[in-house]
Short mmCIF file of C-alpha atoms in Angstrom, two decimals:
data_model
loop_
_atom_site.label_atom_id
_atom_site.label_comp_id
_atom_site.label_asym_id
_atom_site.label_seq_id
_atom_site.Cartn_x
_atom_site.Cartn_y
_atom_site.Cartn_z
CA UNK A 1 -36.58 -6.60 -43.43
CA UNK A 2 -34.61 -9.68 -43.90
CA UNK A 3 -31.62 -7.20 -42.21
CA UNK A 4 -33.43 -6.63 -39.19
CA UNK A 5 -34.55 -9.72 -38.50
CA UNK A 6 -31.06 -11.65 -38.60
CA UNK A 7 -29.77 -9.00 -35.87
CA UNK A 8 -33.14 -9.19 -33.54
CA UNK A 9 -32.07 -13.02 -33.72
CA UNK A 10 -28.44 -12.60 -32.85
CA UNK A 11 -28.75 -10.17 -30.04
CA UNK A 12 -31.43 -12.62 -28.58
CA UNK A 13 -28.88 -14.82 -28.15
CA UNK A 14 -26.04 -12.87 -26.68
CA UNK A 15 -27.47 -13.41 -23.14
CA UNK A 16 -27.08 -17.07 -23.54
CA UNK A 17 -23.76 -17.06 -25.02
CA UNK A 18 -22.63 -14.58 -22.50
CA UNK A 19 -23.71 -17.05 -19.67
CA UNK A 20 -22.23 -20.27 -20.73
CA UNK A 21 -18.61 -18.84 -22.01
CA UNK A 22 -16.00 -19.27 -19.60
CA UNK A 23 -12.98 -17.37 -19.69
CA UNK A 24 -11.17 -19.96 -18.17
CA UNK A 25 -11.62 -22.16 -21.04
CA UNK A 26 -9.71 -19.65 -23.54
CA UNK A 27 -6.75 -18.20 -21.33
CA UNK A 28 -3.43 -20.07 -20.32
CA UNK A 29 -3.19 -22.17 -17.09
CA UNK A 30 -3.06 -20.36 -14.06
CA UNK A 31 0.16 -20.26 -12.45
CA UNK A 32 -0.51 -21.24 -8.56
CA UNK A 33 -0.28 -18.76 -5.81
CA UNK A 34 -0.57 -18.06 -1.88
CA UNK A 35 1.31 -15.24 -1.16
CA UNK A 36 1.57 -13.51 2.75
CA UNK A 37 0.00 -10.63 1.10
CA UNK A 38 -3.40 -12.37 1.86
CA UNK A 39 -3.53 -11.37 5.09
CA UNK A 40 -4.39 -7.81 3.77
CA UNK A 41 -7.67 -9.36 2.85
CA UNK A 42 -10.34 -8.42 5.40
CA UNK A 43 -12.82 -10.51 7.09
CA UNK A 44 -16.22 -11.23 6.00
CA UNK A 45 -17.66 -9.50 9.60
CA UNK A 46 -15.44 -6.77 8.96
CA UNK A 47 -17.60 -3.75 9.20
CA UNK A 48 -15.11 -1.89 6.68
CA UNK A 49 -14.79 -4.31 4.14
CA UNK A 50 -14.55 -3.09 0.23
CA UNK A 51 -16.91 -4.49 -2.17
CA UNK A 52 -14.46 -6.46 -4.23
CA UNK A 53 -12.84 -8.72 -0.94
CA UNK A 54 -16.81 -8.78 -0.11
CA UNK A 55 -17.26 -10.92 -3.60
CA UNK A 56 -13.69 -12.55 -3.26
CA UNK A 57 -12.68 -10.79 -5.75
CA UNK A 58 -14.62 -11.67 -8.45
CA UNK A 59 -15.69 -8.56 -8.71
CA UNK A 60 -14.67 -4.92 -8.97
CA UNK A 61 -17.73 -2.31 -7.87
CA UNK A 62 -19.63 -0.03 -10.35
CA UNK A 63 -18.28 3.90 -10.11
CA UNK A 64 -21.69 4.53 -7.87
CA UNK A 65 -21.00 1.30 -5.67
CA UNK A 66 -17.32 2.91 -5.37
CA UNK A 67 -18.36 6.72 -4.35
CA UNK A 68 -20.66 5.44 -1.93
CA UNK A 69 -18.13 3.49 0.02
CA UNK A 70 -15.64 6.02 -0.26
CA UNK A 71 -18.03 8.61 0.80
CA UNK A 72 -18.82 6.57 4.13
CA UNK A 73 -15.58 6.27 4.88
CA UNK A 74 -14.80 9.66 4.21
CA UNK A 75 -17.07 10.30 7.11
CA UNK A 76 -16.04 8.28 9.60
CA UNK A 77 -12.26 9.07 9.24
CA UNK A 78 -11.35 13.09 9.90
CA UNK A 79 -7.84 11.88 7.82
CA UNK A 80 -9.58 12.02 4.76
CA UNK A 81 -11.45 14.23 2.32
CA UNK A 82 -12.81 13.37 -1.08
CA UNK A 83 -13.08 16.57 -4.12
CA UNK A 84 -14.51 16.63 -7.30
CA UNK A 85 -11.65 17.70 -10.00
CA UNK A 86 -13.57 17.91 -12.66
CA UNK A 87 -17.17 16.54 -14.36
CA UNK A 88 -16.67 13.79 -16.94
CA UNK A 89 -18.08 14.17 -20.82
CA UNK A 90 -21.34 12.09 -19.07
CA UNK A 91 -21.40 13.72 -16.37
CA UNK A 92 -19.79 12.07 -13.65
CA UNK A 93 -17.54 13.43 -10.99
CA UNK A 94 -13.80 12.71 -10.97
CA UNK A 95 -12.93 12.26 -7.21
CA UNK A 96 -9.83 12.20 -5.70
CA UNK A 97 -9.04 11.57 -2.17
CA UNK A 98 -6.79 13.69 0.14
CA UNK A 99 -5.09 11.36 3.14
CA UNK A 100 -3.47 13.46 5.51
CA UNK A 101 -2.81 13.15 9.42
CA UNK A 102 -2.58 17.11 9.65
CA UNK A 103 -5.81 17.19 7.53
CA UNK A 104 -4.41 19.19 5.03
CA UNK A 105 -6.68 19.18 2.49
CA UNK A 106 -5.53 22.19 0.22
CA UNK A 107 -2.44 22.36 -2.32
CA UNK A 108 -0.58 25.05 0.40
CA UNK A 109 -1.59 23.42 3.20
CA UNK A 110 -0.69 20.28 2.24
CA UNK A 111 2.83 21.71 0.83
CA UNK A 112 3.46 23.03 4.38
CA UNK A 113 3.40 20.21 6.09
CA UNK A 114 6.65 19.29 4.73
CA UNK A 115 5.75 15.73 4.25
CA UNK A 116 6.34 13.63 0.46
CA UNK A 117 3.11 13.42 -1.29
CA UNK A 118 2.65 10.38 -3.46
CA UNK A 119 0.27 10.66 -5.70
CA UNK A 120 -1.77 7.69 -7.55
CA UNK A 121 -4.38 7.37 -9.56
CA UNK A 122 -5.94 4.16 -11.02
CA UNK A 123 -8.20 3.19 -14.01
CA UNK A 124 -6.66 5.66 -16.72
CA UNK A 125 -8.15 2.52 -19.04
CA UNK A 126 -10.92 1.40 -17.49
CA UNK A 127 -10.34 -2.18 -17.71
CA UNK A 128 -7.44 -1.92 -15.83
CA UNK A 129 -8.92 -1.31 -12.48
CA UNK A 130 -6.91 -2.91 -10.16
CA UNK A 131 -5.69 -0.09 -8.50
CA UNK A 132 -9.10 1.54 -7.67
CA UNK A 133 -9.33 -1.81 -5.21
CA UNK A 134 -6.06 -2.09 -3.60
CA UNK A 135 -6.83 2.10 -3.49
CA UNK A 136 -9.35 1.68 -1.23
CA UNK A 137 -8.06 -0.99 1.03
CA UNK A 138 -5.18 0.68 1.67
CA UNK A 139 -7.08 4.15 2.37
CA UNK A 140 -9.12 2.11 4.74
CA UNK A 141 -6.80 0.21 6.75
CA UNK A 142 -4.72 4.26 7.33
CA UNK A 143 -7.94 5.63 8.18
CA UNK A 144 -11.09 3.91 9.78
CA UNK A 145 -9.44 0.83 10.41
CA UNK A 146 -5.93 1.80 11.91
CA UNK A 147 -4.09 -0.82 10.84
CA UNK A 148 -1.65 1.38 8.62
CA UNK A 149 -2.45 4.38 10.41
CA UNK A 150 1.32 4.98 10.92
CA UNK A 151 1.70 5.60 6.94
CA UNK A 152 0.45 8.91 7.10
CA UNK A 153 3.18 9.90 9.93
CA UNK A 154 5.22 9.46 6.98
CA UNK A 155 3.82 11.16 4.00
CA UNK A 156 0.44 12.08 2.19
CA UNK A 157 -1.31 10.30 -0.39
CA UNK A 158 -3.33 11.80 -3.23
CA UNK A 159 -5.43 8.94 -5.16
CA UNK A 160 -7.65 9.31 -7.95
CA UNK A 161 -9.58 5.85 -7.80
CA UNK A 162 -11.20 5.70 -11.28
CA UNK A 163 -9.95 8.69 -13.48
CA UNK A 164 -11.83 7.18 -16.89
CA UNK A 165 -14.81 7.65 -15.19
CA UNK A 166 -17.27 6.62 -17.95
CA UNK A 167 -14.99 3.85 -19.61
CA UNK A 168 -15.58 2.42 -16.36
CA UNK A 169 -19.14 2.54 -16.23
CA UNK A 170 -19.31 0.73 -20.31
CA UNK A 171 -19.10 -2.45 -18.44
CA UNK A 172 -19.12 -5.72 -19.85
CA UNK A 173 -17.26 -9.47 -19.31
CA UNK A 174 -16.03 -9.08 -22.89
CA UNK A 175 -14.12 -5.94 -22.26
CA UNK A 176 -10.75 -7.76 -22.21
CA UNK A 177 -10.54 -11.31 -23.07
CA UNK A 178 -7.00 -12.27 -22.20
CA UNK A 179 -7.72 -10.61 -18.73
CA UNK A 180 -8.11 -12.82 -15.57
CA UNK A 181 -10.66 -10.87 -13.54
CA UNK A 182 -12.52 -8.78 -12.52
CA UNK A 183 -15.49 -10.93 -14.01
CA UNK A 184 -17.17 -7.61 -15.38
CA UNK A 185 -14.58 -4.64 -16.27
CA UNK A 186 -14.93 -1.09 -17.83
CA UNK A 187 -13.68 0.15 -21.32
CA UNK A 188 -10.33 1.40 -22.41
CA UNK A 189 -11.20 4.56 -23.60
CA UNK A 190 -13.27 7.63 -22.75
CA UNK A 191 -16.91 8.44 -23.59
CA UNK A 192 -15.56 10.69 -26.64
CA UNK A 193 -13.55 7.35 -27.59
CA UNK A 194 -10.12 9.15 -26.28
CA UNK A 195 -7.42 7.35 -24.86
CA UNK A 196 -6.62 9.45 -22.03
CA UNK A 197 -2.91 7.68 -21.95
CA UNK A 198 -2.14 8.93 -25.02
CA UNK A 199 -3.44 12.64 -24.05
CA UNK A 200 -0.50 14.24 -21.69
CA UNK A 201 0.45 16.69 -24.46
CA UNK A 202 -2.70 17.09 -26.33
CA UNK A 203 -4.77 17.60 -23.49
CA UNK A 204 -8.11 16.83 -25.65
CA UNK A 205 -10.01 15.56 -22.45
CA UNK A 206 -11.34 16.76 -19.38
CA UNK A 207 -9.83 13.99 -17.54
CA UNK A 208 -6.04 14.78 -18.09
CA UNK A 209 -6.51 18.30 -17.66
CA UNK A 210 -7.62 17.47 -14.01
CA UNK A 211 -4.47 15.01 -13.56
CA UNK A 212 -2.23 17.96 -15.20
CA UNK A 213 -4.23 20.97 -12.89
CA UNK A 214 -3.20 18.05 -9.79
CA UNK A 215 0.47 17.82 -10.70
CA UNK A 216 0.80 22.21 -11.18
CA UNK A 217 -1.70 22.88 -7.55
CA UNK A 218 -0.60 19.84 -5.65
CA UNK A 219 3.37 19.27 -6.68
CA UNK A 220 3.26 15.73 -5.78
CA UNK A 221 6.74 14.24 -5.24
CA UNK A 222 5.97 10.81 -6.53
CA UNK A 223 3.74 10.07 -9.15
CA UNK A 224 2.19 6.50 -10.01
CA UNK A 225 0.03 5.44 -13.35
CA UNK A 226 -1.56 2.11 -12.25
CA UNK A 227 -2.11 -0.28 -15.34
CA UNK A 228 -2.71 -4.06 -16.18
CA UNK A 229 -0.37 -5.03 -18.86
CA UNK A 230 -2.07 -7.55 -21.82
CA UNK A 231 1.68 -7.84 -24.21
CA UNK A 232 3.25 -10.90 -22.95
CA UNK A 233 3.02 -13.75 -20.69
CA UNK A 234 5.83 -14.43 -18.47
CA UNK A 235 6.23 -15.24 -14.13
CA UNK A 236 5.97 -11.72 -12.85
CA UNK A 237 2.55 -10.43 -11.64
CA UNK A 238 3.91 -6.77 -11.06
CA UNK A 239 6.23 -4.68 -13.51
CA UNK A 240 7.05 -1.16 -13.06
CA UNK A 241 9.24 1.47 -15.16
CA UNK A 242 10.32 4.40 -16.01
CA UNK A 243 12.35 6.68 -18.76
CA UNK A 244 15.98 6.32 -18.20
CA UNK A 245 18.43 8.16 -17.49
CA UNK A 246 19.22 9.24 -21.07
CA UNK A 247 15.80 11.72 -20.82
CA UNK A 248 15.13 14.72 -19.08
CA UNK A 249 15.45 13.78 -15.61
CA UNK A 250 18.88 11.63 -15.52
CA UNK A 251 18.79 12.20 -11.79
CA UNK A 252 14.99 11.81 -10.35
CA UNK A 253 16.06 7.91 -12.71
CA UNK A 254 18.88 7.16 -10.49
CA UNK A 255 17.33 7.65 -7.43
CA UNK A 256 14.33 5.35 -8.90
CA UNK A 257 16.83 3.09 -10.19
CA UNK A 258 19.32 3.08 -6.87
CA UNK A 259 16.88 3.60 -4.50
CA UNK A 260 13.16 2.71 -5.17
CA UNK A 261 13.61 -0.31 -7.00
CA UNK A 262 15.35 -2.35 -4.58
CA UNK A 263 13.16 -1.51 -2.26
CA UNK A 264 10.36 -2.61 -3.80
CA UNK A 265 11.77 -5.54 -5.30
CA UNK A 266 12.72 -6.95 -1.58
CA UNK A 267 8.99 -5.65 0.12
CA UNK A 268 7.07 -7.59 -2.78
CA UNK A 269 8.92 -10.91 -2.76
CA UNK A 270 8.71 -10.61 0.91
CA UNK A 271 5.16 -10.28 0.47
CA UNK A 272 4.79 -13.87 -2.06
CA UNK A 273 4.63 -11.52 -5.34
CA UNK A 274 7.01 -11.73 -7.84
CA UNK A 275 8.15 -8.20 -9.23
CA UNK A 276 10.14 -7.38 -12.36
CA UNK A 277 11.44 -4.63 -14.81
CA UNK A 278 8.61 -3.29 -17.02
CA UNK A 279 9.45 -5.21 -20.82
CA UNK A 280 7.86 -5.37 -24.17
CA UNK A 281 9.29 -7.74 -26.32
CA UNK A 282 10.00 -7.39 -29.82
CA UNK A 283 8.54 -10.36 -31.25
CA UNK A 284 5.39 -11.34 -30.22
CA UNK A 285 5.96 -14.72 -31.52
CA UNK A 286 9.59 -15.50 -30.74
CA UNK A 287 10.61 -14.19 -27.29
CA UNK A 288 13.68 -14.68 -27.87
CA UNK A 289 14.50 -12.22 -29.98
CA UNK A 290 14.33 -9.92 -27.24
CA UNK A 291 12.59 -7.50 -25.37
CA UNK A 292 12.48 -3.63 -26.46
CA UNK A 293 13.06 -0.66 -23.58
CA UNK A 294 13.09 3.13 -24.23
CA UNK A 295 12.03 5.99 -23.22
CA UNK A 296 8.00 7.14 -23.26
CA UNK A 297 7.33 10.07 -24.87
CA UNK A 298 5.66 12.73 -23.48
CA UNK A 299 2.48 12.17 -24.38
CA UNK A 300 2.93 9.08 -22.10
CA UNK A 301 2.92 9.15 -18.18
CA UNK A 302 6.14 8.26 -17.82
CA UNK A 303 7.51 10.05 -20.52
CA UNK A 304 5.46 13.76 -19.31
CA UNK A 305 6.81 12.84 -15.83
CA UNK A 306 10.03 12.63 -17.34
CA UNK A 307 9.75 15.93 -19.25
CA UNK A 308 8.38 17.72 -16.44
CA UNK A 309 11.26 16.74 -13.57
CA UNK A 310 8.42 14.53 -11.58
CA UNK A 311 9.51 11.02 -10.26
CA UNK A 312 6.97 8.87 -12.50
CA UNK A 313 6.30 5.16 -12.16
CA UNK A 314 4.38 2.92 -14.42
CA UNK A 315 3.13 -0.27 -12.88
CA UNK A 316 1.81 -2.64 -15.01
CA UNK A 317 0.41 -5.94 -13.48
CA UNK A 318 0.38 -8.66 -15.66
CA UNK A 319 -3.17 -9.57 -17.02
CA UNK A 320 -2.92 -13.58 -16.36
CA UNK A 321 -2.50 -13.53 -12.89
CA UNK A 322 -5.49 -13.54 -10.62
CA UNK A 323 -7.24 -10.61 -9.75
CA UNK A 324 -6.82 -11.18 -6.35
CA UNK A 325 -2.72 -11.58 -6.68
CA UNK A 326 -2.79 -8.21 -8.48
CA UNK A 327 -4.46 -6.24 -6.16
CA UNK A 328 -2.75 -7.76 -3.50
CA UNK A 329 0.54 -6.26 -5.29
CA UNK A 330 -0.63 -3.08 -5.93
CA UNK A 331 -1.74 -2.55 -2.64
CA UNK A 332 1.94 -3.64 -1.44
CA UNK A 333 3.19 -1.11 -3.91
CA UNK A 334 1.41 1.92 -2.46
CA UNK A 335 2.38 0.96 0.95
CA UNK A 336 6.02 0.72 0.64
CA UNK A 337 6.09 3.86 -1.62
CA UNK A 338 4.08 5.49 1.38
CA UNK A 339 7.05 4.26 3.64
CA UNK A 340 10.07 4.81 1.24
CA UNK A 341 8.90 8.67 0.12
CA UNK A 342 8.83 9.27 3.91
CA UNK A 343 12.40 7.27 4.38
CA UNK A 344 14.31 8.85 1.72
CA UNK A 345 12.16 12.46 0.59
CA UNK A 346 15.58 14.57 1.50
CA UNK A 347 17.29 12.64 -1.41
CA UNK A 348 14.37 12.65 -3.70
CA UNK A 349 13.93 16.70 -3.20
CA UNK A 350 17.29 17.01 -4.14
CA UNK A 351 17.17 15.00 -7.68
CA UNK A 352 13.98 17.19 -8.35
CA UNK A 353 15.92 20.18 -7.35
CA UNK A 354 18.77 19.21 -9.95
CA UNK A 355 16.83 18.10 -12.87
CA UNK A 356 15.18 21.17 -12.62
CA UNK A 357 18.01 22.77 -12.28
CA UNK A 358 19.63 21.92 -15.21
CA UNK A 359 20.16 23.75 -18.56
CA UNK A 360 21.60 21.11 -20.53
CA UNK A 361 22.30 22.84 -24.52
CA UNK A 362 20.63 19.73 -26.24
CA UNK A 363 17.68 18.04 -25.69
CA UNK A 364 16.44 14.76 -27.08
CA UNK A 365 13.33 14.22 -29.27
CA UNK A 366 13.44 11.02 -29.39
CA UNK A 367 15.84 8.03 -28.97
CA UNK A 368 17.17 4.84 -30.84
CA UNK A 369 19.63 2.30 -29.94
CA UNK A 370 23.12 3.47 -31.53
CA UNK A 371 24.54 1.82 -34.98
CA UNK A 372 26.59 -1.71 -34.23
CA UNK A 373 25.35 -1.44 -30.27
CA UNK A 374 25.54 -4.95 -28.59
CA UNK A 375 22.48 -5.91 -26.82
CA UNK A 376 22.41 -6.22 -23.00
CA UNK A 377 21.95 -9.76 -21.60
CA UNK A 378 19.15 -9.71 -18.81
CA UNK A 379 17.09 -12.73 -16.89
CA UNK A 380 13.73 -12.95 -17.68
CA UNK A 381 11.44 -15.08 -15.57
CA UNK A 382 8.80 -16.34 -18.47
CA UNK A 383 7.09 -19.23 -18.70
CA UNK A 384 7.44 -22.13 -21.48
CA UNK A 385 5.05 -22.06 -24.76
CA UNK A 386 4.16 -23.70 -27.65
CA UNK A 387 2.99 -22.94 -31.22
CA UNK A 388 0.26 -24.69 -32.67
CA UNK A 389 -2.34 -23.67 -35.86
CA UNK A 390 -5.28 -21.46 -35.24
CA UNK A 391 -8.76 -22.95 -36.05
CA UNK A 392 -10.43 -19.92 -36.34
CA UNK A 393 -7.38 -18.07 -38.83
CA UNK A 394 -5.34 -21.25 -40.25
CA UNK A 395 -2.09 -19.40 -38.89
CA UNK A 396 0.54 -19.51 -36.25
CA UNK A 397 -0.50 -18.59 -32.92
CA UNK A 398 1.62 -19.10 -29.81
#
C-alpha cells in the first residue's frame, strides 16, 4: 500500500514539474544566428504554410497533423502522389511521397524518365525530426506554391517524412534533453523498442524492409539519412558523411568527396549556415585528443549504402542549434542536392556503374587505422568549454 501511494504522489506531480522546467536553463548558450535562409520561412497569411513555421517553430506536428497536410497538398498539386509502404507494428501507415513533373509515380515509370532520383527520408529516430519539416516545405514550395517548381525539371525526389512512425507518436518534452527544439519530440526507437538505424542487415522491422523494398523497386541515385547529432558541441549546425574511399564504393566517395561536398559547402554558407565534415571525437572530455572517422558498417546507412554501390549521405544537424536554423539547413540541403543530381547525374551514373562493376579479390570486414600511422591535422570550428564538478554525481563534467 505504502508502494502505491508514493507513486500516485509522484506522478501527480509530473504535470507541474513538466510545466515549470525550462530547457533553456540546462543547455549551453545559444550561439546567435540570422541566416538568408529565413526567407524560406513562409508568411503567416500564407495559405500553404506547414504547421511548424505556423508555431515559429516551436513545434513539430503530430504524425496525424503531418498526413493531413500532406494529403491536402497532395491534392492540390498533380506533381505529387503520396503511398503507403508498409503498416507500422501500431498500425500506422508509412508514407512516402513521389515528386515528379512527368508524374511518374511508379518504380519503371519513374526510371524512364531518365531523370536522378534523390531519395530522403527523415525521422529514422524519432526525435530527430527535422527533416520531416524542411521535407515538407520544400515539397510545397516545388508543388502548390511554385516557388521551386524548377527543381523537378531537374530530377525527382522520393521522401519518406517520418519513417519511425510510432517513435514519433511517444511524444514527450523529455525525449531528448540536450536537444534545442522542437518543444515536444518523438522517441528514438520503434514500438518493438528497435532501433531501426541499427537494422540495415538484420532487417527485424517492418520499417527498414520498406526503405530496403524502396532502394531494390525505386533505384534511387542519391540516398540521404536525415539525423540530429547529440555527441559534441562545436560551431557547425549541419554535418554530413560518408564511408570513404577505402570501402566498397571507392568511386560513388570521390565523386561525393570531389563533387558534392563543395557544392554544398559553398550553397550553405551562402545561405548563413555553417556546414562541416561529419566527426565524433574520441574523448568526450578532452577534445583535443581528437576526433575518430571510419567507415559505417553495414548495418548503418551509410555503411549499407556503401556495401550496396548507392551514393549515401548522413546529415547530422547538430542538436544545440535552434530548431529553426536546422531546418532551415536541411531544407538548403535537399534543394541543392535536387539541383546538383540534375547538374552532374552523367558522372554520378558512371561511379555507380564502376563500383558495381568491380570484382576486387579482397574485401574488407572491417577497418582500423594502421600500426605507427600519424594522425591527420584538420580545422575544427568548436566552441570554448570549461570543466567544473557535478552536483548531482560529485564528478567531472564538461
Amino acid at each position: 500500500m505504502r508502494t502505491r501511494l508514493i507513486f500516485c504522489l509522484l506522478f501527480a506531480t509530473l504535470p507541474a514539474v513538466a510545466d515549470e522546467l525550462d530547457p533553456a536553463t540546462i543547455l549551453p548558450p545559444a550561439m546567435s544566428w540570422s541566416g538568408e535562409s529565413r526567407n524560406l520561412i513562409a508568411t503567416k497569411d500564407d495559405p500553404w504554410i506547414t504547421p511548424a513555421e505556423t508555431s515559429a517553430f516551436r513545434f513539430s506536428p503530430s504524425y496525424d497533423e503531418t498526413v493531413a497536410w500532406l494529403k491536402k497538398l497532395d491534392a492540390a498539386s498533380p506533381e505529387m502522389q503520396m503511398i503507403s509502404l508498409a503498416k507500422s507494428p501500431e498500425g500506422r501507415d508509412i508514407w512516402m511521397v513521389i515528386a515528379s513533373k512527368e508524374r511518374a509515380f511508379t518504380p519503371e515509370a519513374l526510371r524512364r524518365s531518365a531523370k536522378p532520383i534523390l531519395f530522403a527520408h527523415g525521422g529514422i529516430h524519432a526525435g530527430e525530426i527535422d527533416g520531416k519539416d524542411a521535407g515538407l516545405m520544400l515539397l510545397r514550395d516545388m508543388t502548390a506554391r511554385g516557388r521551386r517548381r524548377d527543381l523537378l525539371d531537374r530530377a525527382n525526389f522520393l521522401f519518406i517524412p517520418i519513417l519511425n512512425v510510432d517513435g514519433h507518436e511517444r511524444r514527450s518534452r523529455f525525449t531528448r534533453m540536450n536537444q534545442r527544439g522542437p518543444e515536444i519530440m518523438g522517441w528514438r526507437t520503434n514500438a518493438r523498442n528497435l532501433n531501426l538505424n541499427r537494422d540495415y542487415t538484420k532487417l527485424d522491422t517492418e520499417e527498414m524492409r520498406a526503405v530496403v523494398r524502396v532502394l531494390d523497386r525505386w533505384q534511387p541515385d542519391l540516398y540521404i539519412d536525415l539525423h540530429v547529432t547529440d555527441g559534441a558541441d562545436y560551431q557547425y549546425d549541419i554535418t554530413f558523411g560518408w564511408n570513404d574511399s577505402t570501402g566498397f564504393s571507392p568511386q560513388i566517395v570521390r565523386w561525393l568527396d570531389s563533387t558534392l561536398r563543395p557544392a554544398f559547402d559553398k550553397s550553405l554558407r551562402a545561405a548563413g549556415h555553417i556546414p562541416g565534415q561529419l566527426v565524433f571525437p574520441v574523448d568526450n572530455q578532452n577534445p583535443a585528443n581528437g576526433i575518430g572517422l571510419g567507415n559505417s558498417g553495414a548495418r548503418l546507412s551509410t555503411g549499407y549504402g556503401d556495401v550496396r554501390n548507392v551514393a549515401t549521405v548522413l546529415v547530422e544537424n547538430h542538436s544545440l542549434k535552434p530548431y529553426d536554423q536546422r531546418v532551415l539547413g536541411t531544407y538548403v540541403y535537399l534543394e541543392q542536392t535536387l539541383r546538383l543530381a540534375g547538374r552532374e547525374v552523367a558522372s554520378l551514373r558512371r561511379a555507380i556503374e564502376t563500383d558495381r562493376a568491380r570484382r576486387p579479390e579482397r574485401l574488407p570486414l572491417t577497418w582500423r587505422l594502421p600500426t605507427g600511422a600519424e594522425p591527420e591535422i584538420v580545422e575544427i570550428l568548436g566552441v570554448a568549454s570549461r570543466k567544473t564538478l557535478s552536483a548531482i554525481t560529485g564528478d567531472v563534467r564538461v
